[in-house]
Coordinates of N, CA and C in Angstrom, one line a residue:
M483 N 0.7 -7.0 21.4 CA 2.0 -6.4 21.9 C 2.8 -5.8 20.7
D484 N 3.1 -4.5 20.8 CA 3.9 -3.9 19.8 C 5.4 -3.8 20.3
L485 N 6.3 -4.2 19.4 CA 7.7 -4.0 19.7 C 8.3 -3.1 18.7
T486 N 9.1 -2.1 19.2 CA 9.8 -1.2 18.3 C 11.0 -2.0 17.8
E487 N 11.6 -1.5 16.7 CA 12.9 -2.1 16.2 C 14.0 -2.1 17.3
A488 N 14.0 -1.0 18.0 CA 15.0 -0.9 19.1 C 14.8 -2.0 20.2
Q489 N 13.5 -2.2 20.5 CA 13.2 -3.2 21.5 C 13.5 -4.6 21.0
R490 N 13.2 -4.9 19.7 CA 13.6 -6.2 19.1 C 15.1 -6.4 19.2
R491 N 15.8 -5.4 18.8 CA 17.3 -5.6 18.8 C 17.8 -5.7 20.2
G492 N 17.2 -5.0 21.1 CA 17.6 -5.1 22.5 C 17.3 -6.5 23.1
L493 N 16.2 -7.1 22.8 CA 15.8 -8.4 23.2 C 16.8 -9.4 22.6
N494 N 17.1 -9.3 21.4 CA 18.1 -10.2 20.8 C 19.5 -10.1 21.5
T495 N 19.9 -8.9 21.8 CA 21.1 -8.8 22.6 C 21.0 -9.4 24.0
A496 N 19.9 -9.2 24.7 CA 19.7 -9.7 26.0 C 19.6 -11.2 26.0
L497 N 19.2 -11.9 24.9 CA 19.1 -13.3 24.9 C 20.3 -14.0 24.3
S498 N 21.3 -13.2 23.8 CA 22.5 -13.8 23.2 C 23.2 -14.6 24.2
E499 N 23.6 -15.8 23.8 CA 24.4 -16.8 24.6 C 23.7 -17.2 25.9
A500 N 22.4 -17.0 25.9 CA 21.6 -17.5 27.0 C 21.6 -19.1 27.1
T501 N 21.4 -19.6 28.2 CA 21.3 -21.1 28.4 C 19.8 -21.4 28.5
C502 N 19.4 -22.3 27.6 CA 18.0 -22.7 27.7 C 17.8 -23.9 28.6
L503 N 16.9 -23.7 29.6 CA 16.7 -24.7 30.7 C 15.5 -25.5 30.6
G504 N 14.5 -25.0 29.9 CA 13.2 -25.8 29.8 C 12.1 -25.0 29.1
L505 N 11.1 -25.7 28.8 CA 9.9 -25.2 28.1 C 8.7 -25.9 28.6
D506 N 7.7 -25.1 29.1 CA 6.4 -25.6 29.6 C 5.3 -25.0 28.7
I507 N 4.4 -25.9 28.2 CA 3.4 -25.5 27.3 C 2.0 -25.8 27.9
D508 N 1.1 -24.8 27.8 CA -0.3 -25.0 28.2 C -1.0 -24.9 26.9
E509 N -1.3 -26.1 26.4 CA -2.0 -26.2 25.0 C -3.3 -25.6 25.1
A510 N -4.1 -25.8 26.1 CA -5.5 -25.3 26.2 C -5.5 -23.8 26.3
G511 N -4.5 -23.3 27.1 CA -4.4 -21.8 27.3 C -3.7 -21.1 26.2
A512 N -3.1 -21.8 25.3 CA -2.3 -21.3 24.2 C -1.2 -20.4 24.8
T513 N -0.4 -20.9 25.8 CA 0.7 -20.2 26.3 C 1.9 -21.1 26.4
A514 N 3.1 -20.5 26.5 CA 4.3 -21.2 26.6 C 5.3 -20.4 27.5
A515 N 6.0 -21.2 28.4 CA 7.0 -20.5 29.3 C 8.3 -21.1 29.0
V516 N 9.3 -20.2 28.6 CA 10.6 -20.6 28.3 C 11.5 -20.2 29.4
T517 N 12.2 -21.1 30.1 CA 13.1 -20.8 31.2 C 14.5 -20.7 30.7
L518 N 15.2 -19.6 30.9 CA 16.5 -19.3 30.4 C 17.4 -18.8 31.5
E519 N 18.7 -19.0 31.4 CA 19.7 -18.3 32.2 C 20.4 -17.3 31.3
V520 N 20.2 -16.1 31.5 CA 20.7 -15.0 30.6 C 21.9 -14.3 31.3
L521 N 22.7 -13.7 30.4 CA 23.8 -12.9 30.9 C 23.4 -11.5 31.2
A522 N 23.5 -11.1 32.4 CA 23.0 -9.8 32.8 C 23.9 -9.1 33.8
L523 N 24.0 -7.8 33.6 CA 24.8 -7.0 34.6 C 23.8 -6.0 35.2
P524 N 23.5 -6.1 36.4 CA 22.5 -5.2 37.0 C 22.9 -3.8 36.9
V525 N 22.0 -2.9 36.6 CA 22.3 -1.5 36.4 C 23.0 -0.9 37.6
D526 N 22.7 -1.3 38.8 CA 23.3 -0.7 40.0 C 24.2 -1.7 40.7
G527 N 24.5 -2.9 40.0 CA 25.3 -3.9 40.7 C 26.8 -3.9 40.3
A528 N 27.6 -4.6 41.1 CA 29.0 -4.7 40.8 C 29.4 -6.0 40.2
T529 N 28.5 -7.0 40.3 CA 28.9 -8.3 39.8 C 28.0 -8.8 38.7
A530 N 28.6 -9.4 37.7 CA 27.9 -10.0 36.6 C 27.7 -11.4 36.9
A531 N 26.5 -12.0 36.7 CA 26.2 -13.4 36.9 C 25.1 -13.8 36.1
G532 N 24.9 -15.1 36.0 CA 23.8 -15.7 35.3 C 22.5 -15.4 36.0
R533 N 21.5 -15.1 35.3 CA 20.2 -14.7 35.9 C 19.1 -15.5 35.3
T534 N 18.4 -16.3 36.1 CA 17.3 -17.1 35.6 C 16.1 -16.3 35.4
V535 N 15.5 -16.4 34.2 CA 14.3 -15.7 33.8 C 13.4 -16.6 33.1
V536 N 12.1 -16.3 33.1 CA 11.1 -17.0 32.4 C 10.4 -16.1 31.4
L537 N 10.4 -16.5 30.1 CA 9.7 -15.7 29.1 C 8.3 -16.3 29.0
H538 N 7.3 -15.6 29.4 CA 5.9 -16.1 29.3 C 5.3 -15.6 28.0
L539 N 5.0 -16.5 27.1 CA 4.5 -16.2 25.8 C 3.0 -16.5 25.8
S540 N 2.2 -15.6 25.4 CA 0.7 -15.8 25.4 C 0.2 -15.6 24.0
G541 N -1.0 -16.0 23.7 CA -1.5 -15.9 22.4 C -0.7 -16.7 21.4
V542 N -0.3 -17.9 21.9 CA 0.6 -18.8 21.0 C -0.3 -19.4 20.0
G543 N 0.0 -19.2 18.7 CA -0.7 -19.8 17.7 C -0.2 -21.1 17.1
R544 N 1.1 -21.2 17.2 CA 1.8 -22.4 16.5 C 3.1 -22.6 17.2
I545 N 3.5 -23.9 17.3 CA 4.8 -24.3 17.8 C 5.4 -25.4 16.8
A546 N 6.6 -25.1 16.3 CA 7.3 -26.1 15.5 C 8.7 -26.4 16.0
A547 N 9.1 -27.6 15.8 CA 10.5 -27.9 16.3 C 11.1 -29.0 15.4
S548 N 12.4 -29.0 15.4 CA 13.2 -30.0 14.6 C 14.3 -30.5 15.5
L549 N 14.2 -31.7 15.9 CA 15.3 -32.4 16.6 C 15.9 -33.4 15.6
R550 N 17.2 -33.2 15.4 CA 17.8 -34.0 14.3 C 19.3 -34.2 14.6
S551 N 19.9 -35.2 14.0 CA 21.3 -35.5 14.0 C 21.8 -35.8 12.7
Q552 N 23.1 -35.5 12.4 CA 23.7 -35.9 11.1 C 25.2 -36.1 11.3
E553 N 25.6 -37.3 11.1 CA 27.0 -37.6 11.1 C 27.7 -37.1 9.9
W554 N 29.0 -36.9 10.0 CA 29.7 -36.3 8.9 C 29.6 -37.1 7.6
D555 N 29.4 -38.4 7.7 CA 29.3 -39.2 6.5 C 27.9 -39.6 6.1
E556 N 26.9 -38.9 6.6 CA 25.5 -39.1 6.3 C 25.0 -38.0 5.3
A557 N 24.4 -38.4 4.3 CA 23.9 -37.5 3.3 C 22.7 -36.6 3.8
K558 N 21.9 -37.2 4.6 CA 20.7 -36.5 5.1 C 20.6 -36.7 6.6
P559 N 20.1 -35.7 7.3 CA 20.0 -35.8 8.8 C 18.9 -36.8 9.2
T560 N 19.0 -37.4 10.3 CA 17.9 -38.2 10.9 C 17.0 -37.2 11.8
V561 N 15.7 -37.2 11.5 CA 14.8 -36.3 12.2 C 14.0 -37.2 13.2
Y562 N 14.0 -36.8 14.5 CA 13.3 -37.5 15.5 C 12.0 -36.9 15.8
P563 N 10.9 -37.8 15.8 CA 9.6 -37.2 16.0 C 9.4 -36.8 17.5
L564 N 8.7 -35.7 17.7 CA 8.4 -35.2 19.0 C 6.9 -34.9 19.2
A565 N 6.4 -35.0 20.4 CA 5.1 -34.4 20.8 C 5.4 -33.2 21.6
L566 N 4.4 -32.4 21.8 CA 4.5 -31.2 22.6 C 5.1 -31.5 24.0
G567 N 4.6 -32.6 24.6 CA 5.1 -32.9 25.9 C 6.5 -33.4 26.0
D568 N 7.1 -33.6 24.8 CA 8.5 -34.1 24.8 C 9.5 -32.9 24.7
L569 N 9.0 -31.7 24.5 CA 10.0 -30.6 24.2 C 10.8 -30.2 25.4
H570 N 10.2 -30.3 26.6 CA 11.0 -29.9 27.8 C 12.2 -30.9 28.0
D571 N 11.9 -32.2 27.9 CA 13.0 -33.2 28.0 C 14.0 -33.1 26.9
A572 N 13.5 -32.8 25.7 CA 14.5 -32.6 24.6 C 15.4 -31.5 24.8
I573 N 14.9 -30.3 25.4 CA 15.8 -29.2 25.7 C 16.7 -29.6 26.8
E574 N 16.2 -30.3 27.9 CA 17.1 -30.7 29.0 C 18.2 -31.6 28.5
S575 N 17.9 -32.4 27.5 CA 18.9 -33.4 27.1 C 20.2 -32.8 26.5
F576 N 20.1 -31.5 26.2 CA 21.3 -30.8 25.7 C 22.2 -30.3 26.9
G577 N 21.7 -30.5 28.1 CA 22.6 -30.2 29.2 C 22.9 -28.8 29.5
G578 N 22.0 -27.9 29.1 CA 22.2 -26.5 29.3 C 23.2 -25.8 28.4
T579 N 23.1 -26.1 27.1 CA 24.0 -25.4 26.2 C 23.5 -24.0 25.9
H580 N 24.4 -23.2 25.4 CA 24.1 -21.8 25.1 C 23.3 -21.8 23.8
L581 N 22.4 -20.8 23.6 CA 21.6 -20.7 22.4 C 22.6 -20.4 21.3
H582 N 22.3 -20.9 20.1 CA 23.1 -20.7 18.9 C 22.5 -19.5 18.1
G583 N 23.3 -18.6 17.7 CA 22.9 -17.5 16.8 C 22.8 -16.2 17.6
W584 N 22.3 -15.2 16.9 CA 22.3 -13.8 17.5 C 20.9 -13.2 17.3
E585 N 20.0 -13.8 16.6 CA 18.6 -13.3 16.5 C 17.6 -14.3 16.9
F586 N 16.7 -13.9 17.7 CA 15.7 -14.8 18.3 C 14.3 -14.3 18.2
I587 N 14.1 -13.0 18.2 CA 12.8 -12.4 18.1 C 12.5 -11.8 16.8
D588 N 11.4 -12.2 16.1 CA 11.0 -11.6 14.8 C 12.1 -11.6 13.8
L589 N 12.8 -12.7 13.8 CA 14.0 -12.8 12.8 C 13.5 -13.1 11.4
P590 N 14.3 -12.9 10.4 CA 13.9 -13.1 9.0 C 13.6 -14.6 8.8
D591 N 12.7 -14.8 7.8 CA 12.3 -16.2 7.5 C 13.4 -17.0 6.9
S592 N 14.6 -16.4 6.6 CA 15.7 -17.2 6.0 C 16.1 -18.3 7.0
S593 N 16.0 -18.0 8.3 CA 16.4 -19.0 9.3 C 15.4 -20.2 9.3
W594 N 14.1 -19.8 9.3 CA 13.1 -20.9 9.2 C 13.2 -21.7 8.0
K595 N 13.5 -21.1 6.9 CA 13.6 -21.9 5.7 C 14.7 -22.9 5.7
Q596 N 15.7 -22.8 6.6 CA 16.8 -23.8 6.7 C 16.3 -25.1 7.3
W597 N 15.2 -25.1 8.0 CA 14.8 -26.4 8.7 C 13.3 -26.7 8.7
F598 N 12.5 -25.8 8.0 CA 11.1 -26.1 8.1 C 10.7 -27.4 7.4
H599 N 11.6 -28.0 6.6 CA 11.3 -29.2 5.9 C 11.8 -30.4 6.7
L600 N 12.3 -30.2 7.9 CA 12.9 -31.2 8.8 C 12.2 -31.2 10.1
L601 N 10.9 -31.1 10.1 CA 10.1 -30.9 11.4 C 9.9 -32.2 12.2
S602 N 10.1 -32.1 13.5 CA 9.8 -33.2 14.4 C 8.3 -33.0 14.9
L603 N 7.9 -31.8 14.9 CA 6.5 -31.5 15.3 C 6.1 -30.1 14.7
D604 N 4.8 -30.0 14.5 CA 4.3 -28.7 14.0 C 2.8 -28.7 14.4
T605 N 2.6 -27.9 15.5 CA 1.3 -28.0 16.1 C 0.6 -26.6 16.2
T606 N -0.6 -26.5 15.8 CA -1.4 -25.3 15.9 C -2.1 -25.3 17.2
L607 N -1.9 -24.2 18.1 CA -2.6 -24.1 19.3 C -3.8 -23.2 19.2
S608 N -3.8 -22.3 18.3 CA -4.9 -21.3 18.2 C -4.9 -20.8 16.8
D609 N -6.1 -20.5 16.3 CA -6.3 -19.9 15.0 C -6.1 -18.4 15.0
E610 N -5.8 -17.8 16.2 CA -5.6 -16.4 16.3 C -4.3 -16.0 15.6
P611 N -4.3 -15.0 14.7 CA -3.1 -14.6 14.0 C -2.0 -14.2 15.1
A612 N -0.8 -14.6 14.9 CA 0.3 -14.3 15.8 C 1.1 -13.1 15.2
S613 N 1.5 -12.2 16.0 CA 2.2 -11.0 15.5 C 3.8 -11.1 15.7
H614 N 4.2 -12.1 16.5 CA 5.6 -12.2 16.8 C 6.1 -13.7 16.7
V615 N 7.4 -13.8 16.6 CA 8.0 -15.2 16.5 C 9.2 -15.2 17.5
L616 N 9.3 -16.3 18.2 CA 10.6 -16.6 19.0 C 11.2 -17.8 18.4
E617 N 12.5 -17.8 18.1 CA 13.2 -18.9 17.5 C 14.4 -19.2 18.4
L618 N 14.6 -20.4 18.8 CA 15.7 -20.8 19.6 C 16.4 -22.0 19.0
S619 N 17.7 -22.0 19.0 CA 18.5 -23.2 18.5 C 19.5 -23.6 19.4
Q620 N 19.7 -24.9 19.5 CA 20.7 -25.5 20.4 C 21.5 -26.5 19.5
E621 N 22.8 -26.6 19.8 CA 23.7 -27.5 19.2 C 24.6 -28.1 20.2
E622 N 25.1 -29.3 19.9 CA 26.1 -30.0 20.8 C 27.4 -30.1 20.1
G623 N 28.5 -29.7 20.8 CA 29.8 -29.7 20.1 C 30.3 -31.0 19.6
V624 N 30.3 -32.1 20.5 CA 30.8 -33.4 20.0 C 29.7 -34.3 19.6
D625 N 28.5 -34.0 19.8 CA 27.3 -34.8 19.4 C 26.7 -34.1 18.3
P626 N 26.4 -34.8 17.2 CA 25.9 -34.1 16.0 C 24.4 -33.8 16.1
R627 N 23.8 -33.5 17.3 CA 22.4 -33.2 17.4 C 22.2 -31.7 17.3
E628 N 21.0 -31.4 16.8 CA 20.6 -30.0 16.8 C 19.1 -29.9 17.2
L629 N 18.7 -28.9 17.8 CA 17.3 -28.7 18.1 C 16.9 -27.2 17.8
D630 N 16.0 -27.1 16.9 CA 15.5 -25.8 16.5 C 14.0 -25.7 17.0
L631 N 13.6 -24.6 17.6 CA 12.3 -24.4 18.1 C 11.8 -23.0 17.6
R632 N 10.6 -23.0 17.2 CA 9.9 -21.7 16.7 C 8.5 -21.6 17.3
V633 N 8.3 -20.5 18.0 CA 7.0 -20.3 18.6 C 6.4 -19.0 18.0
W634 N 5.2 -19.1 17.5 CA 4.5 -17.9 17.0 C 3.6 -17.4 18.2
F635 N 3.6 -16.1 18.6 CA 2.9 -15.7 19.7 C 2.5 -14.2 19.6
N636 N 1.7 -13.7 20.5 CA 1.2 -12.3 20.5 C 1.8 -11.5 21.6
D637 N 1.9 -12.0 22.8 CA 2.4 -11.2 23.9 C 3.5 -11.9 24.7
L638 N 4.3 -11.0 25.3 CA 5.5 -11.5 26.0 C 5.6 -10.8 27.4
D639 N 5.7 -11.6 28.4 CA 5.9 -11.1 29.8 C 7.2 -11.8 30.3
I640 N 7.9 -11.1 31.1 CA 9.2 -11.7 31.6 C 9.1 -11.7 33.2
A641 N 9.6 -12.7 33.8 CA 9.6 -12.8 35.2 C 10.9 -13.4 35.7
D642 N 11.3 -13.2 36.9 CA 12.5 -13.8 37.5 C 12.2 -15.2 38.0
A643 N 13.1 -15.9 38.6 CA 13.0 -17.3 39.0 C 11.9 -17.4 40.1
D644 N 11.6 -16.3 40.8 CA 10.6 -16.3 41.9 C 9.2 -15.9 41.4
G645 N 9.1 -15.6 40.1 CA 7.9 -15.2 39.5 C 7.6 -13.7 39.6
Q646 N 8.6 -13.0 40.0 CA 8.4 -11.5 40.1 C 8.6 -10.9 38.7
P647 N 7.6 -10.0 38.3 CA 7.7 -9.5 36.9 C 9.0 -8.6 36.7
I648 N 9.5 -8.7 35.5 CA 10.7 -7.9 35.1 C 10.2 -7.0 33.9
K649 N 10.3 -5.7 34.1 CA 10.0 -4.8 33.0 C 10.8 -5.1 31.8
L650 N 10.2 -5.0 30.6 CA 10.9 -5.3 29.4 C 12.1 -4.4 29.2
E651 N 12.0 -3.1 29.6 CA 13.1 -2.2 29.5 C 14.3 -2.5 30.4
D652 N 13.9 -3.0 31.6 CA 15.0 -3.4 32.6 C 15.7 -4.7 32.1
F653 N 14.9 -5.6 31.6 CA 15.5 -6.8 31.0 C 16.5 -6.5 29.9
I654 N 16.1 -5.7 29.0 CA 17.0 -5.3 27.9 C 18.2 -4.6 28.4
E655 N 18.0 -3.6 29.3 CA 19.1 -2.8 29.8 C 20.2 -3.6 30.5
C656 N 19.8 -4.6 31.3 CA 20.8 -5.4 32.0 C 21.6 -6.3 31.0
G657 N 20.9 -6.8 29.9 CA 21.6 -7.6 28.9 C 22.5 -6.8 28.1
V658 N 22.0 -5.6 27.6 CA 22.8 -4.7 26.8 C 24.1 -4.2 27.6
K659 N 23.9 -4.0 28.9 CA 25.0 -3.5 29.7 C 26.0 -4.6 29.9
W660 N 25.6 -5.9 30.0 CA 26.5 -7.0 30.1 C 27.4 -7.1 28.9
W661 N 26.8 -7.0 27.7 CA 27.5 -7.1 26.4 C 28.4 -5.9 26.2
A662 N 28.0 -4.8 26.6 CA 28.8 -3.6 26.4 C 30.1 -3.7 27.3
A663 N 29.9 -4.2 28.6 CA 31.0 -4.5 29.5 C 31.9 -5.5 28.9
H664 N 31.3 -6.6 28.4 CA 32.1 -7.7 27.8 C 33.0 -7.2 26.7
D665 N 32.4 -6.4 25.8 CA 33.1 -5.9 24.6 C 34.2 -4.9 25.0
S666 N 34.1 -4.3 26.2 CA 35.2 -3.4 26.6 C 36.2 -4.1 27.5
G667 N 36.1 -5.4 27.6 CA 37.1 -6.2 28.4 C 36.9 -6.1 29.9
D668 N 35.7 -5.7 30.4 CA 35.4 -5.6 31.8 C 35.5 -7.0 32.4
P669 N 36.4 -7.1 33.5 CA 36.6 -8.4 34.1 C 35.4 -9.0 34.8
R670 N 34.4 -8.2 35.0 CA 33.2 -8.8 35.6 C 32.4 -9.7 34.7
T671 N 32.7 -9.6 33.4 CA 32.0 -10.5 32.4 C 32.9 -11.7 31.9
R672 N 34.0 -11.9 32.6 CA 34.8 -13.1 32.2 C 34.0 -14.4 32.4
N673 N 33.9 -15.2 31.4 CA 33.1 -16.4 31.4 C 33.8 -17.4 30.5
A674 N 34.1 -18.6 31.1 CA 34.9 -19.6 30.4 C 34.1 -20.1 29.1
D675 N 32.8 -19.9 29.2 CA 32.0 -20.4 28.0 C 31.8 -19.4 27.0
I676 N 32.2 -18.1 27.2 CA 31.9 -17.1 26.3 C 33.3 -16.6 25.7
A677 N 33.3 -16.5 24.4 CA 34.6 -16.0 23.7 C 34.9 -14.6 24.2
P678 N 36.2 -14.3 24.5 CA 36.6 -13.0 24.9 C 36.4 -12.0 23.7
P679 N 36.4 -10.7 24.0 CA 36.2 -9.7 22.9 C 37.4 -9.7 22.0
L680 N 37.1 -9.4 20.7 CA 38.2 -9.4 19.7 C 39.1 -8.2 20.0

């Protein structure tokens, strides 16, 4: 799967402030399915609302994650070991927090370098070279836990909660439209969990 720079930027915008709901991994099939609630404004709709989507990643070569906590008076974080089968529950344990950061697809390695030495798991699913990376981060406001997840993959398909395919261009357009409306002060995008435009 080839992504243009415009598509990469569009995906990053469409995934911004998404809520991560779960992760299902098929180790034998080298696939992963990430369930998210994204901010979307339908192109022909009048109401902005959360939209549940599933990112189907195929050709997954590697999955790495870091689940850790660090109190203010601790010199080093505590890293909690995980197995692949634990990742879904680890994500759910954050209670549906918004993703941290603004880049998720094919982001610079500078992000990876911040936590690659704090791994809870690092599993190779396939020896096939992966051409893309998805990185998701979750944090808790009052709890000093963090979860970073990185998936190396080759292909991406998007579906709605009913399993109906969503075209990449449509997914990007609905997300970009939501953020453009938000930045212009559109009342349809008011959300108690999202900071208002500056």
